Short mmCIF file of C-alpha atoms and ligand atoms in Angstrom, two decimals:
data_model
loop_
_atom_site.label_atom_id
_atom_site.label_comp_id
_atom_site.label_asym_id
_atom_site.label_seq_id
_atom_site.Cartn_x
_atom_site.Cartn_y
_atom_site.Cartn_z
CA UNK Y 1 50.43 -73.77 -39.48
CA UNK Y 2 46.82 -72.57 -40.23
CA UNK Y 3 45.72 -69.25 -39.88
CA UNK Y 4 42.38 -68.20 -38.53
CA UNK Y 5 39.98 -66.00 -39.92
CA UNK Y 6 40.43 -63.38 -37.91
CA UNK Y 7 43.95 -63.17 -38.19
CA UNK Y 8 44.48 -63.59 -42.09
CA UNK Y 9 46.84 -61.27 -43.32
CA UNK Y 10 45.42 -59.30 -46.60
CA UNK Y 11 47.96 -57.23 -48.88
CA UNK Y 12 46.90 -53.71 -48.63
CA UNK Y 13 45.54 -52.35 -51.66
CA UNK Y 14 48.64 -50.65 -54.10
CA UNK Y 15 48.60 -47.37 -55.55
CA UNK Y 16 51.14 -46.20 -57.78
CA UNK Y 17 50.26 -42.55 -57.35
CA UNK Y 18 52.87 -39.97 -56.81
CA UNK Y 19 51.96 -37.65 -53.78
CA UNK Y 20 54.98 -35.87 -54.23
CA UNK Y 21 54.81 -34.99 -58.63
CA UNK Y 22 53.89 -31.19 -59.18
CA UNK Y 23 50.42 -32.18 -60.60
CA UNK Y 24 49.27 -33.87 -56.84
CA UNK Y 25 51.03 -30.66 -54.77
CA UNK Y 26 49.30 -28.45 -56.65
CA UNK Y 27 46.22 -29.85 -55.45
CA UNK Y 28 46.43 -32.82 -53.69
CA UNK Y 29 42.83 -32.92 -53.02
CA UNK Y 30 41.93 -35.96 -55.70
CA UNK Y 31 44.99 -37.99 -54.39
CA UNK Y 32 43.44 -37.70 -50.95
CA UNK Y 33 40.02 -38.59 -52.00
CA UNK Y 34 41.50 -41.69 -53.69
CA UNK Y 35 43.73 -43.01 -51.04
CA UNK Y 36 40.94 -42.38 -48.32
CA UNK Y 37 38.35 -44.43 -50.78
CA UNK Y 38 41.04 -47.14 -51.61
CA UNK Y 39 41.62 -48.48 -47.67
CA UNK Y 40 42.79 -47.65 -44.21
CA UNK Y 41 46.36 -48.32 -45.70
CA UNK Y 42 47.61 -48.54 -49.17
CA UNK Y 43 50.98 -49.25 -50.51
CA UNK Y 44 52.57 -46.88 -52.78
CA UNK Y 45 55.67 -49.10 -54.23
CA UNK Y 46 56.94 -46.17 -55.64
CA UNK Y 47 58.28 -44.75 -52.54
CA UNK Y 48 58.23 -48.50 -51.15
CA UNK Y 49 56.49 -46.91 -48.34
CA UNK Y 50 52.65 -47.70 -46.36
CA UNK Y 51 50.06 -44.47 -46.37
CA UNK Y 52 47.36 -43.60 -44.23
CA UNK Y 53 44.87 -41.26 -45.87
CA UNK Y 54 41.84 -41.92 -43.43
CA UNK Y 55 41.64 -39.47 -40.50
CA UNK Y 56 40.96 -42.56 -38.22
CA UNK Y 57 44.31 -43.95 -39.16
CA UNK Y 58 46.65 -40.78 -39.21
CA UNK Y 59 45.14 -40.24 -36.00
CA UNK Y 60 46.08 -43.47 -33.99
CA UNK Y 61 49.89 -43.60 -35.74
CA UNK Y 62 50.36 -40.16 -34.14
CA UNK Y 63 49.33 -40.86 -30.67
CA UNK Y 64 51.06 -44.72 -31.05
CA UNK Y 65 54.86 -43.31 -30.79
CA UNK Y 66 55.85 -46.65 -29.17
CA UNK Y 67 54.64 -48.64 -33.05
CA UNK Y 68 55.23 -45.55 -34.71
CA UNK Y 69 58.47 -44.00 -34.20
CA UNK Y 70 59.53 -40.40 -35.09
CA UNK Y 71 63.74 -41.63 -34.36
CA UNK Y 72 64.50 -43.18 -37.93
CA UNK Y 73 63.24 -39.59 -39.20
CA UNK Y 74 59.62 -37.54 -40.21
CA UNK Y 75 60.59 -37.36 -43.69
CA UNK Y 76 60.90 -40.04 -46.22
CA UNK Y 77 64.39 -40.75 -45.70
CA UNK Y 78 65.21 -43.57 -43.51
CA UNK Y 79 67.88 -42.90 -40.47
CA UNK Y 80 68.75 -46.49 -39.80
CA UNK Y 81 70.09 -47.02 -43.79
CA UNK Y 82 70.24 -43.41 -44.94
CA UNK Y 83 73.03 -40.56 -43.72
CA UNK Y 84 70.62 -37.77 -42.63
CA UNK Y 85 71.08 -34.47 -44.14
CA UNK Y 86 71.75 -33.12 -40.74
CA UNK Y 87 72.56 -33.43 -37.20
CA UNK Y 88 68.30 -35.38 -36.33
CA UNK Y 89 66.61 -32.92 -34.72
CA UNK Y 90 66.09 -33.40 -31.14
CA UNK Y 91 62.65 -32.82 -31.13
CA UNK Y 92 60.97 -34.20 -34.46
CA UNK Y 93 63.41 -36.64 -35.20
CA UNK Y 94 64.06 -38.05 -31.65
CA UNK Y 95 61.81 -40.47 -29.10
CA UNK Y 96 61.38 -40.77 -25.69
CA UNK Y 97 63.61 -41.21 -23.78
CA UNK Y 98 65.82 -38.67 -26.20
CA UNK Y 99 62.87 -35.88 -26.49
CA UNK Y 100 61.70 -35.55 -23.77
CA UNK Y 101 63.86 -33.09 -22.34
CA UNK Y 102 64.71 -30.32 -25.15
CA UNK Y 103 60.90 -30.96 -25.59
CA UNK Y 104 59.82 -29.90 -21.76
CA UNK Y 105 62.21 -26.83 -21.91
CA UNK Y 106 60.89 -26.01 -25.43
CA UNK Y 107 57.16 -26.12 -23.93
CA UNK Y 108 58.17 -23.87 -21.05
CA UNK Y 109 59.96 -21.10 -22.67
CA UNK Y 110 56.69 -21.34 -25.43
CA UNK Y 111 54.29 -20.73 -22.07
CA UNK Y 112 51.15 -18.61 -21.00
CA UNK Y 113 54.03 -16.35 -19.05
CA UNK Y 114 55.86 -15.69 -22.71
CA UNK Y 115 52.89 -15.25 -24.84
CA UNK Y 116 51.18 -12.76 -22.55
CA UNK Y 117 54.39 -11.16 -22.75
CA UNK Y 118 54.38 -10.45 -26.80
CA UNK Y 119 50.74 -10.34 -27.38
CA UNK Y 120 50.51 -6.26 -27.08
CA UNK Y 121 54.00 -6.36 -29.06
CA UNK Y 122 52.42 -8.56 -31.72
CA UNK Y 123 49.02 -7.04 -31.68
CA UNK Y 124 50.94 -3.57 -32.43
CA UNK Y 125 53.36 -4.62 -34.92
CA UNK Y 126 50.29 -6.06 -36.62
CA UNK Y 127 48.37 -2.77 -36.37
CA UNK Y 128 51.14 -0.96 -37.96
CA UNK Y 129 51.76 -3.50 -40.71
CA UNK Y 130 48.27 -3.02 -41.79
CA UNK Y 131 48.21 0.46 -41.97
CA UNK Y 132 51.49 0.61 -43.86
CA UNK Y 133 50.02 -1.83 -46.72
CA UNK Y 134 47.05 -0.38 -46.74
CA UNK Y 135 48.11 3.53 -47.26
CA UNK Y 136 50.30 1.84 -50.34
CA UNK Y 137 46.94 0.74 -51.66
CA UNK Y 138 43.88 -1.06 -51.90
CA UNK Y 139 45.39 -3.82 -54.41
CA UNK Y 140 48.67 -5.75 -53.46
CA UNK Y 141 49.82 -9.21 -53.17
CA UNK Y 142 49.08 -10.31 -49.80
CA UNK Y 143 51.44 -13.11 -49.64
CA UNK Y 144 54.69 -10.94 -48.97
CA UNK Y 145 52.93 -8.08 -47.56
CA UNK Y 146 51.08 -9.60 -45.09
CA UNK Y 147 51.70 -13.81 -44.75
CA UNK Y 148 54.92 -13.09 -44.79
CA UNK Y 149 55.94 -9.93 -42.78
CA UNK Y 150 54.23 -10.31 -40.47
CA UNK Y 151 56.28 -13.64 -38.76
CA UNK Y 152 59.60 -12.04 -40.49
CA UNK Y 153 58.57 -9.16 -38.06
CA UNK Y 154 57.47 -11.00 -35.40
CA UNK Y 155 59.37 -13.80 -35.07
CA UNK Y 156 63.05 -13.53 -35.50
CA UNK Y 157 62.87 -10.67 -32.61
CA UNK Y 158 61.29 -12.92 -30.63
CA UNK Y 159 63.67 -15.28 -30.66
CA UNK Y 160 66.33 -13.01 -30.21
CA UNK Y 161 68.12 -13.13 -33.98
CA UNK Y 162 70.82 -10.50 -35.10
CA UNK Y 163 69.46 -8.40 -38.04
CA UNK Y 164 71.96 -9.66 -40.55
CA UNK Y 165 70.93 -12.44 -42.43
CA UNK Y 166 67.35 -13.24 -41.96
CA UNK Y 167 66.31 -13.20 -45.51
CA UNK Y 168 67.95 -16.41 -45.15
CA UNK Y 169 65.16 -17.98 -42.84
CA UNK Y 170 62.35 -18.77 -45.38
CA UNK Y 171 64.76 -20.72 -48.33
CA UNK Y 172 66.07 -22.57 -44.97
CA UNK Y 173 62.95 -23.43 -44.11
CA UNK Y 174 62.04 -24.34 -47.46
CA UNK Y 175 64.71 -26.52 -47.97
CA UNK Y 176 63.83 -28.70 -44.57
CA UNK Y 177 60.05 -28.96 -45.57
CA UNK Y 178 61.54 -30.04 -49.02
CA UNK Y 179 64.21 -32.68 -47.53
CA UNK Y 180 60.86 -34.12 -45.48
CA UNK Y 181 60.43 -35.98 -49.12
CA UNK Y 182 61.60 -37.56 -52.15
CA UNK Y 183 65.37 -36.08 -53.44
CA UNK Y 184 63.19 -34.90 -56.62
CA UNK Y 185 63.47 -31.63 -58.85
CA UNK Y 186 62.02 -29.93 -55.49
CA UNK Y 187 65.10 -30.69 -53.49
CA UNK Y 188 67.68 -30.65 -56.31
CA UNK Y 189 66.12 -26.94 -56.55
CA UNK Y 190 68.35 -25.76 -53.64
CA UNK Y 191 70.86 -27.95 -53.51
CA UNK Y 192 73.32 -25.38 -54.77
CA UNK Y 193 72.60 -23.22 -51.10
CA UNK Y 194 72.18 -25.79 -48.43
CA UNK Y 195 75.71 -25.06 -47.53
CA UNK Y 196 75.55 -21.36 -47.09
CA UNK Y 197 72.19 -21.70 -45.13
CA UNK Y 198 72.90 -24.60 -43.09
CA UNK Y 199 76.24 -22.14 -42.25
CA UNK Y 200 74.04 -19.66 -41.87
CA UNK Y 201 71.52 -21.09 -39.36
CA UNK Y 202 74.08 -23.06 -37.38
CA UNK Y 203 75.82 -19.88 -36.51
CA UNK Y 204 72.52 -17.93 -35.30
CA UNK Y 205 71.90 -20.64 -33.06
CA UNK Y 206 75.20 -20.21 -30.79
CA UNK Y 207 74.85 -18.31 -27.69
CA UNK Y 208 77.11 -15.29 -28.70
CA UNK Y 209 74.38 -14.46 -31.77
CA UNK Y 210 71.52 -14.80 -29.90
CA UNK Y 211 70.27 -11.31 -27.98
CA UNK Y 212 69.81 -12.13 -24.42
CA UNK Y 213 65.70 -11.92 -23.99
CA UNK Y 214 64.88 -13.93 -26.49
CA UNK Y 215 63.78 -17.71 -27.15
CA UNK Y 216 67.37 -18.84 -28.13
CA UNK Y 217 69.05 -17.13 -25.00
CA UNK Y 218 65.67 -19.27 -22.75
CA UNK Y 219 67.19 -21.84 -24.63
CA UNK Y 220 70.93 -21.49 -23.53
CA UNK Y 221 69.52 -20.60 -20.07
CA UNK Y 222 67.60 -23.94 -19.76
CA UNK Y 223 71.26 -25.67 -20.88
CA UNK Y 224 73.04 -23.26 -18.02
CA UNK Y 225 70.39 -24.65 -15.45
CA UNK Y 226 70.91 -28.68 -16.40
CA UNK Y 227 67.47 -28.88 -18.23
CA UNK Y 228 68.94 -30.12 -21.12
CA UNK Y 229 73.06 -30.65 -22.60
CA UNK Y 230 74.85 -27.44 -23.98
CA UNK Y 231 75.42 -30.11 -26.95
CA UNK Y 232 71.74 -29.79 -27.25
CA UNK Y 233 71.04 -25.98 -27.02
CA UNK Y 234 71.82 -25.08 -30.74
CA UNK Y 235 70.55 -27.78 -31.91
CA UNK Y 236 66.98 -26.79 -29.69
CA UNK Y 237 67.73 -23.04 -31.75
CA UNK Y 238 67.99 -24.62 -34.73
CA UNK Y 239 64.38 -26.55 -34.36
CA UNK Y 240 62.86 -23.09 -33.98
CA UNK Y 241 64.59 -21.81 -37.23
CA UNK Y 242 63.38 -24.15 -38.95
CA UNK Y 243 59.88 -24.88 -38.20
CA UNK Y 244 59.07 -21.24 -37.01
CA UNK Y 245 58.66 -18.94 -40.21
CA UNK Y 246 57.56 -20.94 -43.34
CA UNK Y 247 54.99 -22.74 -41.91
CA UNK Y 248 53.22 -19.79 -40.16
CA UNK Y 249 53.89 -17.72 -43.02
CA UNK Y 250 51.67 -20.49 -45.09
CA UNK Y 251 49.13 -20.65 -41.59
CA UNK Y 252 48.46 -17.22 -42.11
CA UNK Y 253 47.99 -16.95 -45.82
CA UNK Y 254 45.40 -20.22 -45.56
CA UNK Y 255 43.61 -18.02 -43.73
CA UNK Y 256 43.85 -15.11 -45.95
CA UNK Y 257 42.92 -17.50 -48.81
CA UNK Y 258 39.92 -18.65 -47.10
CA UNK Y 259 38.86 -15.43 -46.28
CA UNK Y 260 39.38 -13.55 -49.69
CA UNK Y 261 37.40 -16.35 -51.28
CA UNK Y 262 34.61 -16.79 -48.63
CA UNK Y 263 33.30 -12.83 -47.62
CA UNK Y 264 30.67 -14.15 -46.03
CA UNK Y 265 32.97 -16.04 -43.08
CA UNK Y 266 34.77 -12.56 -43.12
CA UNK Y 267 31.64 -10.77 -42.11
CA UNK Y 268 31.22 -13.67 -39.45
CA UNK Y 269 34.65 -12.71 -38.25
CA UNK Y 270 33.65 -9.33 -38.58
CA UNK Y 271 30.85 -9.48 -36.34
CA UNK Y 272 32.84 -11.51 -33.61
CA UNK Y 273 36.76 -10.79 -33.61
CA UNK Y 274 36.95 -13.42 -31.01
CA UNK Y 275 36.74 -15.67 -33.34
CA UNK Y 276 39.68 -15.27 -34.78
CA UNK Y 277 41.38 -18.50 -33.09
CA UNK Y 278 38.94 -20.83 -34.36
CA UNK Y 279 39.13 -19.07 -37.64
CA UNK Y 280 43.00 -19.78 -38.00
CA UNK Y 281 42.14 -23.18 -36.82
CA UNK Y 282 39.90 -24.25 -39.05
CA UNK Y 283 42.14 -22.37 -41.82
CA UNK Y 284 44.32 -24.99 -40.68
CA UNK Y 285 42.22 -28.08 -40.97
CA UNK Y 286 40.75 -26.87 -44.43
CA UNK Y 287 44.81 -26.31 -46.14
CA UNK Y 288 46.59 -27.94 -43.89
CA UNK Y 289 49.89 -26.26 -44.30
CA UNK Y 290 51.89 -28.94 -43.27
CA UNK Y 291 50.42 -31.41 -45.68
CA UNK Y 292 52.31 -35.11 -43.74
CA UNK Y 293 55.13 -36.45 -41.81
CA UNK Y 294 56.31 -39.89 -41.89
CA UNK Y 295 56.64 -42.47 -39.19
CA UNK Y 296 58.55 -45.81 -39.40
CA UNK Y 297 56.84 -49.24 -37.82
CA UNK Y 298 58.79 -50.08 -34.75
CA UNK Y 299 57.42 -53.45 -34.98
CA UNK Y 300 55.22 -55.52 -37.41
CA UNK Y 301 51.95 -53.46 -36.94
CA UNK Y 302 48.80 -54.42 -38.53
CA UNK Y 303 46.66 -52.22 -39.45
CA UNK Y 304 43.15 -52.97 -40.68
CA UNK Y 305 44.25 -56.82 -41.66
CA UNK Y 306 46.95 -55.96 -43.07
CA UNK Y 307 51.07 -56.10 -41.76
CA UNK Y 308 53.23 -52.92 -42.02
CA UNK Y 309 56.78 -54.37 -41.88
CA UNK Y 310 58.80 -53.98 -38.97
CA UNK Y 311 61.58 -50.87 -39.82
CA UNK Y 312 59.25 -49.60 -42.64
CA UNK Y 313 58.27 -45.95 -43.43
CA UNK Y 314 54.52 -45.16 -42.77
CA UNK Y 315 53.09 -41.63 -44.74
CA UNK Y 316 51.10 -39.83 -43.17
CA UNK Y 317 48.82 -37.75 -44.93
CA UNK Y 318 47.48 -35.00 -42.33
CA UNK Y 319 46.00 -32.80 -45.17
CA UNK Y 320 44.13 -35.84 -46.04
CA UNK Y 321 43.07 -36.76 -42.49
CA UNK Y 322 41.93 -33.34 -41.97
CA UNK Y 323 39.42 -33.53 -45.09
CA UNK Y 324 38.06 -37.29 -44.24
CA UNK Y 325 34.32 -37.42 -44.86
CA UNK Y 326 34.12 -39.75 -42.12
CA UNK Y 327 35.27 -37.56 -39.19
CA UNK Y 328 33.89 -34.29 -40.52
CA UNK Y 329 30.54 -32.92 -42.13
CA UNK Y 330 31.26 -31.56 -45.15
CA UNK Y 331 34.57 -31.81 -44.93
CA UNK Y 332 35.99 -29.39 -47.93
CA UNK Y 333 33.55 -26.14 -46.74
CA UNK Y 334 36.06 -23.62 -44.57
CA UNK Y 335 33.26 -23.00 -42.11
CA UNK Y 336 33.35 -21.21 -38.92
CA UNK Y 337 30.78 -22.24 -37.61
CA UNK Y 338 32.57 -25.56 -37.10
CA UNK Y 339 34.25 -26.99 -34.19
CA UNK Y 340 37.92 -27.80 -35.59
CA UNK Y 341 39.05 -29.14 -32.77
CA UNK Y 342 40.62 -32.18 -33.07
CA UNK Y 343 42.38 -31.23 -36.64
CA UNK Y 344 45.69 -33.31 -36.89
CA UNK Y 345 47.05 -30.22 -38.74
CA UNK Y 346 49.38 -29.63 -35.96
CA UNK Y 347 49.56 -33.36 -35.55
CA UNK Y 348 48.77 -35.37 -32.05
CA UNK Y 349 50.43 -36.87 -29.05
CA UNK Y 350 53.43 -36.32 -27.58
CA UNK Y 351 55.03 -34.55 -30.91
CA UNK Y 352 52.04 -31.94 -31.15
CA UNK Y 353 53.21 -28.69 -32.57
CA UNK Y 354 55.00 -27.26 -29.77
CA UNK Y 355 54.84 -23.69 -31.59
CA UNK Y 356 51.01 -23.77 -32.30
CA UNK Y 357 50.24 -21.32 -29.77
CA UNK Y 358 53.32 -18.75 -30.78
CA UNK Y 359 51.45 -19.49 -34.40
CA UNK Y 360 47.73 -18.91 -33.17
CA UNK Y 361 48.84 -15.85 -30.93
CA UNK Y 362 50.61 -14.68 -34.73
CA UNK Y 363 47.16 -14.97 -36.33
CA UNK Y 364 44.95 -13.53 -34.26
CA UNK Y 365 47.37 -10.45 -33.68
CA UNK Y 366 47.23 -9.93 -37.98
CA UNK Y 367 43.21 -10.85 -38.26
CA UNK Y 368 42.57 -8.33 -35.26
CA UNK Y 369 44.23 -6.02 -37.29
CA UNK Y 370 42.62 -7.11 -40.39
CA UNK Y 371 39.24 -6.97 -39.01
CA UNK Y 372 39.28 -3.34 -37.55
CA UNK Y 373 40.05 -1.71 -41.32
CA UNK Y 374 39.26 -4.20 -43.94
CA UNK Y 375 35.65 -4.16 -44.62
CA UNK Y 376 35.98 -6.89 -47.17
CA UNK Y 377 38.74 -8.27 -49.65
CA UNK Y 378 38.66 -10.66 -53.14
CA UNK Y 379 41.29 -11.88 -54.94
CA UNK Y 380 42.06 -10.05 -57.86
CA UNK Y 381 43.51 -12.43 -60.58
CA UNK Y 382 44.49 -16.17 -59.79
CA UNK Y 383 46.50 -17.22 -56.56
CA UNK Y 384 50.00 -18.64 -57.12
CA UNK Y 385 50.98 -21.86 -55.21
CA UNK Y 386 54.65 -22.33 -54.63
CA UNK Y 387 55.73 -26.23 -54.55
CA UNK Y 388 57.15 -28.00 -51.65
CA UNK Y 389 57.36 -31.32 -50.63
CA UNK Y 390 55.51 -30.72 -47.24
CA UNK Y 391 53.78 -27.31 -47.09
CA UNK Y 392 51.26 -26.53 -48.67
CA UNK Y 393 52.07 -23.12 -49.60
CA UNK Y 394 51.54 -20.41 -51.85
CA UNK Y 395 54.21 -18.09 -54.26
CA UNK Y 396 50.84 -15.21 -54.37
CA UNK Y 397 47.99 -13.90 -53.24
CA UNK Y 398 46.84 -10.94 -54.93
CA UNK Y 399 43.92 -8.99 -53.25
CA UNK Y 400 41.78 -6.09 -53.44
CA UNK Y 401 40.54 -4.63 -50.03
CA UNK Y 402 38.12 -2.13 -49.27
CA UNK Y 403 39.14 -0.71 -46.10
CA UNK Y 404 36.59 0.52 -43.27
CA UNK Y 405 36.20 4.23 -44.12
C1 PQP Q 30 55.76 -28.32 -38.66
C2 PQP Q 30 60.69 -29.13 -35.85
C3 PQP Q 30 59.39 -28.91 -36.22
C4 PQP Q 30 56.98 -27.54 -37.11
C5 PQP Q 30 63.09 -29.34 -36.37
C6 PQP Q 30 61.69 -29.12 -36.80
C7 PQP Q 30 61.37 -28.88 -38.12
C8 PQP Q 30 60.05 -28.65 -38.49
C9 PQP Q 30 59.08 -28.67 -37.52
C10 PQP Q 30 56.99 -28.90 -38.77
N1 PQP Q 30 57.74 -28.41 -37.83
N2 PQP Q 30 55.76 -27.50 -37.63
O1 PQP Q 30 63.99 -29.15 -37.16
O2 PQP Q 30 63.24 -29.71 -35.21
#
């Protein structure tokens, strides 16, 4: 058999880079620039998986579910030869048919209705968070005081969690974002709790924990109507556990990042409040807190010229994506004056963050806040970044404010 031009199969370029070593999470910003510049796809045999780097790419294996499916798992690990670490998730781990309906009833209870309904609660809470931090000083670290109290205030009520237990959220959520890669040092980290919190979090996401006006109880309710399985409901709970606090907790501190080290976009933000949407968004594109997710080829799929094995993992690097020269001017400048629509930082398709308007309505309620006493803020001394195998996230952000007098 001959082969025709057109249809010659090329080996993708290899690259025996480790996205996941310490040196590239700390700033994975080289890596990206690399893979982009070596092809549409590369292989990395070290993980013996395909990447897409290119925003072009990343973009089309999100919105391809039917060549690109989320079922074998979003993480490295592959479902059809490896034991998952837990029950699949119903929502990032499953395809249609299988998603479709914890997604539906996750989307409704996550509604226009619900969010109108904790905005003033939110935009309160927020108010009073900022005045407490601020009457404890002008210099503090505004990772815990502010990226992360505010969801740990916000959140867990909302979803209707008892009080007991809840500093048990973030390692949990650590430890998924973590299990989304390589078993590495990361991983081996918190071995010695998954237990306790996977204990933990499976019992919060029965019926009898969960206060009755919250998420979880929408949840149970959407089982009691015939939405979805009461086999499912917990597992629907334990989805919003999971992906719920870290990641807006790292959402919000991009933006805090970006703001402490670019006062002039603060003043911008300053002059127009209302911009305080796009300003989380594009705080999104620039970090891109959830850095990739994985995909595994349904089919042989080529890409570019070049075959992607049929049962394969595919990385996808949305951090990457959301940098690409090629889809955005000046790609690496947190600018809001840009239209970041479009970012894949809360992915594409039919797995699009469900959350990522609880998470936007979270950020504007702590910028509005922000905005009405802090004049400006710098960091004082060097940001920390805390290593995961996912998020990009930070261990500290020390600041310096001067507050509207
Ligand atoms: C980024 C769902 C979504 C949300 C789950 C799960 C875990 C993480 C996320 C990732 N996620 N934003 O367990 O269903």
């Amino acid at each position: 058999m001959t082969e025709t031009v057109e249809h010659a199969v090329t080996p993708p370029p290899v690259s025996d880079v480790d996205p996941f070593s310490h040196e590239n999470l700390e700033n994975p910003d080289p890596l990206h620039r690399g893979l982009r510049e070596a092809g549409p796809v590369v292989f990395l045999p070290r993980y013996e998986v395909h990447a897409f780097a290119r925003y072009e790419q990343v973009h089309a294996a999100l919105v391809d579910w039917q060549h690109f499916e989320s079922g074998s798992g979003a993480g490295l690990a592959n479902f059809r030869d490896e034991k998952p670490w837990r029950a699949p998730s119903l929502l990032l781990e499953a395809d249609p048919p299988l998603h479709d309906a914890p997604r539906r009833a996750l989307r409704d209870i996550l509604a226009p209705p619900t969010l109108r309904r904790l905005r003033a609660t939110w935009a309160d809470l927020a108010e009073a968070l900022v005045d407490q931090v601020l009457s404890c000083g002008a210099e503090f670290d505004a990772l815990p005081a502010l990226a992360e109290a505010f969801p740990l205030r916000a959140f867990p009520d909302a979803v209707g969690l008892g009080p007991d237990g809840r500093e048990n959220l973030l390692p949990y959520g650590n430890m998924a974002f973590n299990a989304f890669g390589p078993r590495n040092d990361l991983v081996a980290a918190d071995a010695h709790r998954a237990a306790d919190l996977s204990a933990w979090v499976g019992a919060q996401c029965q019926r009898e924990a969960l206060a009755p006006d919250g998420f979880g109880a929408d949840i149970w309710a959407a089982a009691d109507r015939g939405d979805l399985t009461h086999a499912q409901a917990p597992l629907v709970v334990r989805s919003l556990l999971t992906a719920g606090v870290d990641t807006t907790v790292h959402g919000l501190a991009a933006c805090l990042y970006a703001f402490a080290t670019h006062p002039v976009e603060w003043q911008r933000l300053r002059e127009r409040p209302a911009l305080a949407r796009v300003a989380f968004d594009e705080a999104v594109r620039w970090q891109s807190p959830v850095q990739t997710f994985f995909r595994t080829a349904t089919t042989d799929v080529s890409i570019a010229g070049s075959i992607i094995p049929e049962g394969t993992k595919i990385l996808m690097f949305l951090g990457s994506a959301n940098r690409d020269p090629d889809r955005w001017d000046d790609p690496d400048r947190f600018d809001l004056t840009r239209d970041p629509s479009g970012h894949v930082g809360f992915g594409m398709g039919l797995h699009q963050c469900v959350g990522q308007h609880v998470a936007r309505l979270e950020a504007e309620a702590l910028l509005t806040a922000l905005v009405r006493r802090v004049e400006s803020f710098e960091l004082l001394g060097t940001p920390r970044r805390h290593l995961n195998n996912t998020l990009r996230a930070w261990a500290s952000l020390p600041v310096r404010v001067h507050p509207v007098r």
